[in-house]
Short mmCIF file of C-alpha atoms in Angstrom, two decimals:
data_model
loop_
_atom_site.label_atom_id
_atom_site.label_comp_id
_atom_site.label_asym_id
_atom_site.label_seq_id
_atom_site.Cartn_x
_atom_site.Cartn_y
_atom_site.Cartn_z
CA ALA A 1 13.74 -42.14 -4.93
CA ALA A 2 16.25 -39.32 -4.65
CA PRO A 3 14.90 -35.81 -4.07
CA PRO A 4 14.71 -33.26 -6.86
CA GLY A 5 17.48 -30.73 -7.35
CA GLY A 6 17.76 -27.15 -6.17
CA SER A 7 15.12 -24.47 -6.37
CA GLY A 8 15.03 -21.83 -9.08
CA GLY A 9 16.70 -18.53 -8.20
CA SER A 10 15.13 -15.11 -7.96
CA GLY A 11 15.68 -12.72 -10.82
CA THR A 12 15.43 -9.27 -12.32
CA ALA A 13 12.42 -8.10 -14.29
CA GLY A 14 12.75 -7.87 -18.07
CA GLN A 15 15.63 -10.28 -18.54
CA GLY A 16 15.76 -13.88 -19.62
CA TYR A 17 17.74 -16.30 -17.45
CA ALA A 18 19.85 -19.32 -18.24
CA GLY A 19 18.70 -22.84 -17.58
CA GLY A 20 20.20 -24.80 -14.70
CA THR A 21 23.29 -26.97 -14.99
CA SER A 22 23.22 -30.72 -14.58
CA THR A 23 25.73 -31.43 -11.80
CA GLN A 24 25.77 -35.20 -11.41
CA SER A 25 26.02 -37.77 -14.18
CA PRO A 26 24.00 -39.43 -15.46
CA PHE A 27 20.49 -39.33 -14.09
CA ASN A 28 19.54 -35.71 -13.72
CA GLY A 29 18.70 -32.60 -15.67
CA GLY A 30 19.08 -28.93 -14.91
CA GLY A 31 15.91 -26.89 -14.48
CA GLY A 32 14.61 -24.70 -17.28
CA GLY A 33 15.33 -20.98 -16.96
CA GLY A 34 12.48 -18.65 -16.16
CA ALA A 35 11.77 -15.28 -17.69
CA GLY A 36 12.73 -13.69 -14.38
CA GLY A 37 14.73 -16.32 -12.50
CA ALA A 38 17.50 -18.84 -13.03
CA GLY A 39 16.78 -22.53 -13.29
CA GLY A 40 18.02 -24.71 -10.43
CA ASN A 41 21.08 -26.91 -10.75
CA ALA A 42 20.34 -30.60 -10.26
CA SER A 43 22.49 -32.90 -8.15
CA SER A 44 19.84 -35.62 -7.98
CA GLY A 45 16.55 -35.95 -9.73
CA GLY A 46 15.60 -32.91 -11.78
CA GLY A 47 16.37 -29.32 -10.93
CA ALA A 48 13.50 -26.94 -10.26
CA GLY A 49 12.61 -24.34 -12.88
CA GLY A 50 13.21 -20.62 -12.46
CA ALA A 51 10.61 -18.07 -11.46
CA GLY A 52 8.62 -16.12 -14.04
CA ALA A 53 9.04 -12.48 -15.01
CA VAL A 54 7.56 -9.47 -13.30
CA SER A 55 6.95 -6.72 -15.85
CA SER A 56 7.00 -3.02 -15.09
CA ILE A 57 5.93 0.31 -16.51
CA ASN A 58 8.02 3.36 -15.61
CA GLY A 59 9.79 1.26 -12.99
CA SER A 60 6.58 0.21 -11.19
CA PRO A 61 6.00 -3.59 -11.08
CA ILE A 62 2.83 -5.00 -12.62
CA ALA A 63 1.38 -7.53 -10.21
CA GLY A 64 0.26 -10.96 -11.35
CA LEU A 65 2.65 -11.63 -14.24
CA GLY A 66 5.34 -13.62 -12.46
CA ASN A 67 4.88 -17.39 -12.23
CA SER A 68 6.78 -20.09 -10.41
CA GLY A 69 9.07 -22.66 -11.94
CA ALA A 70 8.01 -26.28 -11.59
CA SER A 71 9.51 -28.88 -9.31
CA GLY A 72 11.88 -31.51 -10.63
CA GLY A 73 10.72 -34.98 -11.56
CA ASP A 74 11.27 -38.19 -9.66
CA SER A 75 14.58 -40.03 -9.99
CA VAL A 76 13.15 -42.45 -12.53
CA SER A 77 13.20 -42.37 -16.34
CA PRO A 78 13.28 -39.91 -18.04
CA TRP A 79 14.87 -38.06 -15.07
CA ARG A 80 13.45 -34.79 -16.36
CA SER A 81 13.59 -31.46 -14.57
CA GLY A 82 10.83 -28.90 -14.19
CA GLY A 83 10.25 -26.14 -16.72
CA GLY A 84 10.94 -22.50 -15.95
CA GLY A 85 8.04 -20.18 -15.19
CA GLY A 86 6.87 -17.70 -17.81
CA ALA A 87 5.09 -14.37 -17.67
CA GLY A 88 1.80 -16.07 -18.56
CA GLY A 89 1.99 -19.33 -16.66
CA ALA A 90 3.93 -21.57 -14.31
CA GLY A 91 6.40 -24.16 -15.54
CA VAL A 92 5.29 -27.78 -15.86
CA SER A 93 6.60 -30.41 -13.45
CA GLY A 94 9.34 -32.73 -14.63
CA ALA A 95 7.09 -35.63 -13.66
CA SER A 96 4.72 -34.47 -16.43
CA THR A 97 6.30 -32.78 -19.51
CA GLY A 98 8.88 -30.38 -18.04
CA ASN A 99 7.73 -27.71 -20.48
CA GLY A 100 8.37 -24.03 -19.84
CA GLY A 101 5.57 -21.76 -18.68
CA LEU A 102 3.57 -19.73 -21.18
CA GLY A 103 4.67 -16.23 -22.10
CA GLU A 104 2.59 -13.10 -22.69
CA SER A 105 1.39 -12.05 -26.15
CA ASN A 106 1.78 -8.43 -27.24
CA SER A 107 0.75 -6.78 -30.53
CA ILE A 108 2.39 -3.36 -30.21
CA THR A 109 4.27 -3.94 -33.49
CA GLY A 110 1.06 -4.83 -35.35
CA VAL A 111 1.88 -8.53 -35.22
CA ALA A 112 1.24 -10.69 -32.14
CA VAL A 113 4.49 -11.90 -30.56
CA VAL A 114 4.81 -13.96 -27.39
CA TYR A 115 7.49 -12.79 -24.95
CA ALA A 116 8.99 -13.94 -21.63
CA GLY A 117 8.21 -17.66 -21.76
CA GLY A 118 9.97 -20.27 -19.64
CA GLY A 119 12.69 -22.64 -20.78
CA GLY A 120 12.17 -26.40 -20.94
CA GLY A 121 13.75 -28.68 -18.36
CA GLY A 122 16.63 -30.98 -19.30
CA ALA A 123 16.30 -34.76 -19.22
CA TYR A 124 18.45 -37.88 -19.30
CA ASP A 125 16.02 -39.73 -21.57
CA ASN A 126 13.83 -38.40 -24.39
CA PRO A 127 11.79 -36.23 -24.28
CA ALA A 128 13.13 -33.11 -22.59
CA GLY A 129 10.94 -30.13 -21.79
CA VAL A 130 9.97 -27.69 -24.55
CA GLY A 131 10.36 -23.93 -24.15
CA ASN A 132 7.50 -21.49 -24.60
CA GLY A 133 7.33 -17.84 -25.59
CA GLY A 134 10.90 -17.67 -26.89
CA GLY A 135 12.26 -20.00 -24.21
CA GLY A 136 14.86 -22.61 -25.16
CA ASN A 137 14.26 -26.35 -25.19
CA GLY A 138 15.91 -28.61 -22.64
CA GLY A 139 18.90 -30.78 -23.53
CA ILE A 140 18.70 -34.58 -23.77
CA ASP A 141 21.28 -37.23 -22.78
CA GLY A 142 24.44 -35.17 -22.48
CA ALA A 143 23.32 -32.19 -24.55
CA VAL A 144 23.44 -28.56 -23.47
CA GLY A 145 20.19 -26.66 -23.06
CA LEU A 146 19.19 -24.56 -26.07
CA PRO A 147 19.36 -20.78 -25.79
CA ALA A 148 16.25 -18.67 -25.81
CA THR A 149 15.32 -16.59 -28.83
CA ALA A 150 17.01 -13.17 -28.85
CA ASN A 151 14.89 -10.14 -27.90
CA THR A 152 12.11 -12.18 -26.34
CA GLY A 153 13.20 -12.25 -22.69
CA GLY A 154 12.59 -16.01 -22.59
CA GLY A 155 14.41 -18.44 -20.30
CA GLY A 156 17.15 -20.80 -21.48
CA GLY A 157 16.66 -24.56 -21.65
CA GLY A 158 17.99 -26.79 -18.88
CA SER A 159 20.84 -29.20 -19.55
CA SER A 160 21.53 -32.87 -18.95
CA ARG A 161 24.53 -34.90 -17.78
CA LEU A 162 27.03 -32.28 -16.60
CA ARG A 163 26.30 -29.80 -19.38
CA LEU A 164 25.44 -26.12 -19.16
CA GLY A 165 21.99 -24.64 -19.48
CA GLY A 166 21.16 -22.47 -22.48
CA ASN A 167 21.45 -18.70 -22.23
CA GLY A 168 18.35 -16.64 -21.59
CA GLY A 169 17.04 -14.38 -24.34
CA SER A 170 17.93 -10.71 -24.44
CA GLY A 171 15.20 -8.18 -23.80
CA VAL A 172 13.66 -5.61 -26.12
CA VAL A 173 12.23 -2.08 -25.91
CA ILE A 174 9.44 -1.23 -28.36
CA LEU A 175 8.27 2.35 -28.95
CA ARG A 176 5.06 3.17 -30.85
CA TYR A 177 4.36 6.80 -31.69
CA PRO A 178 2.55 8.98 -34.26
CA SER A 179 4.37 9.00 -37.59
CA PHE A 180 4.58 12.79 -37.74
CA TYR A 181 7.31 12.57 -35.09
CA SER A 182 10.88 11.75 -36.07
CA LEU A 183 13.10 9.65 -33.80
CA SER A 184 16.88 9.86 -33.52
CA ASN A 185 19.22 8.07 -31.13
CA SER A 186 22.77 7.59 -29.94
CA GLY A 187 24.35 4.23 -29.14
CA LEU A 188 21.36 2.03 -29.92
CA THR A 189 20.44 -0.61 -32.50
CA ILE A 190 16.92 0.20 -33.71
CA GLU A 191 14.61 -1.42 -36.26
CA THR A 192 11.91 1.00 -37.44
CA THR A 193 8.73 0.23 -39.39
CA THR A 194 5.55 2.13 -40.22
CA ASN A 195 2.21 0.69 -39.15
CA GLY A 196 -0.61 2.86 -40.49
CA SER A 197 -0.41 6.31 -38.94
CA PHE A 198 2.08 5.10 -36.33
CA THR A 199 5.77 4.31 -36.39
CA VAL A 200 7.19 1.41 -34.39
CA SER A 201 10.83 1.49 -33.29
CA LYS A 202 12.25 -1.68 -31.77
CA ILE A 203 15.45 -1.30 -29.72
CA THR A 204 17.31 -4.61 -29.82
CA ALA A 205 20.75 -3.73 -28.43
CA GLY A 206 22.95 -1.00 -27.04
CA THR A 207 22.91 1.66 -24.35
CA GLY A 208 21.95 5.19 -25.18
CA THR A 209 19.25 7.81 -25.58
CA VAL A 210 16.36 8.43 -27.97
CA TYR A 211 15.06 11.84 -29.06
CA TRP A 212 11.87 12.92 -30.81
CA SER A 213 11.42 15.97 -32.99
#
């Protein structure tokens, strides 16, 4: 059997990464993207998944949230790559399901949402790996990997047969503060809702500054 493809790359906290590219037709799939690392490109077998995210508060890393991407599968059907690691769990080997690692649930908005999951690994035969926590699914038999859900920080799905991996999901900044404060900003796209005596402002795009009064 041929060896699996390349290892997942290292990444930057808080950003979803693209899935790996399939680089040799037909029997290989690119690795699923991790929440904090790119999926590996596959030249034989399946590419390894990317590393998981490392979250931070005020610039200081939070230990224990990053998880490894899984190894690629054997060079036998379905020639599936490993899933990308997520903030809540490692990716699954391509020899098993190739699914992306679990994300982390957060309820700051008042509704539980899972962020920073890994992308699914691509495969030559059905089924490809499934993304978790906003991560994209892997592509099957010549299909590109699916992109991650926007504003989740999930990894993109890996590809198959010389296609590109899906894009990683954009990040998000969520601010929760007492409703007697008023927030203004410059240069940002913000969705604001009221949750009881608190206001929740979700920054989904842009570069700028927020102000309270």
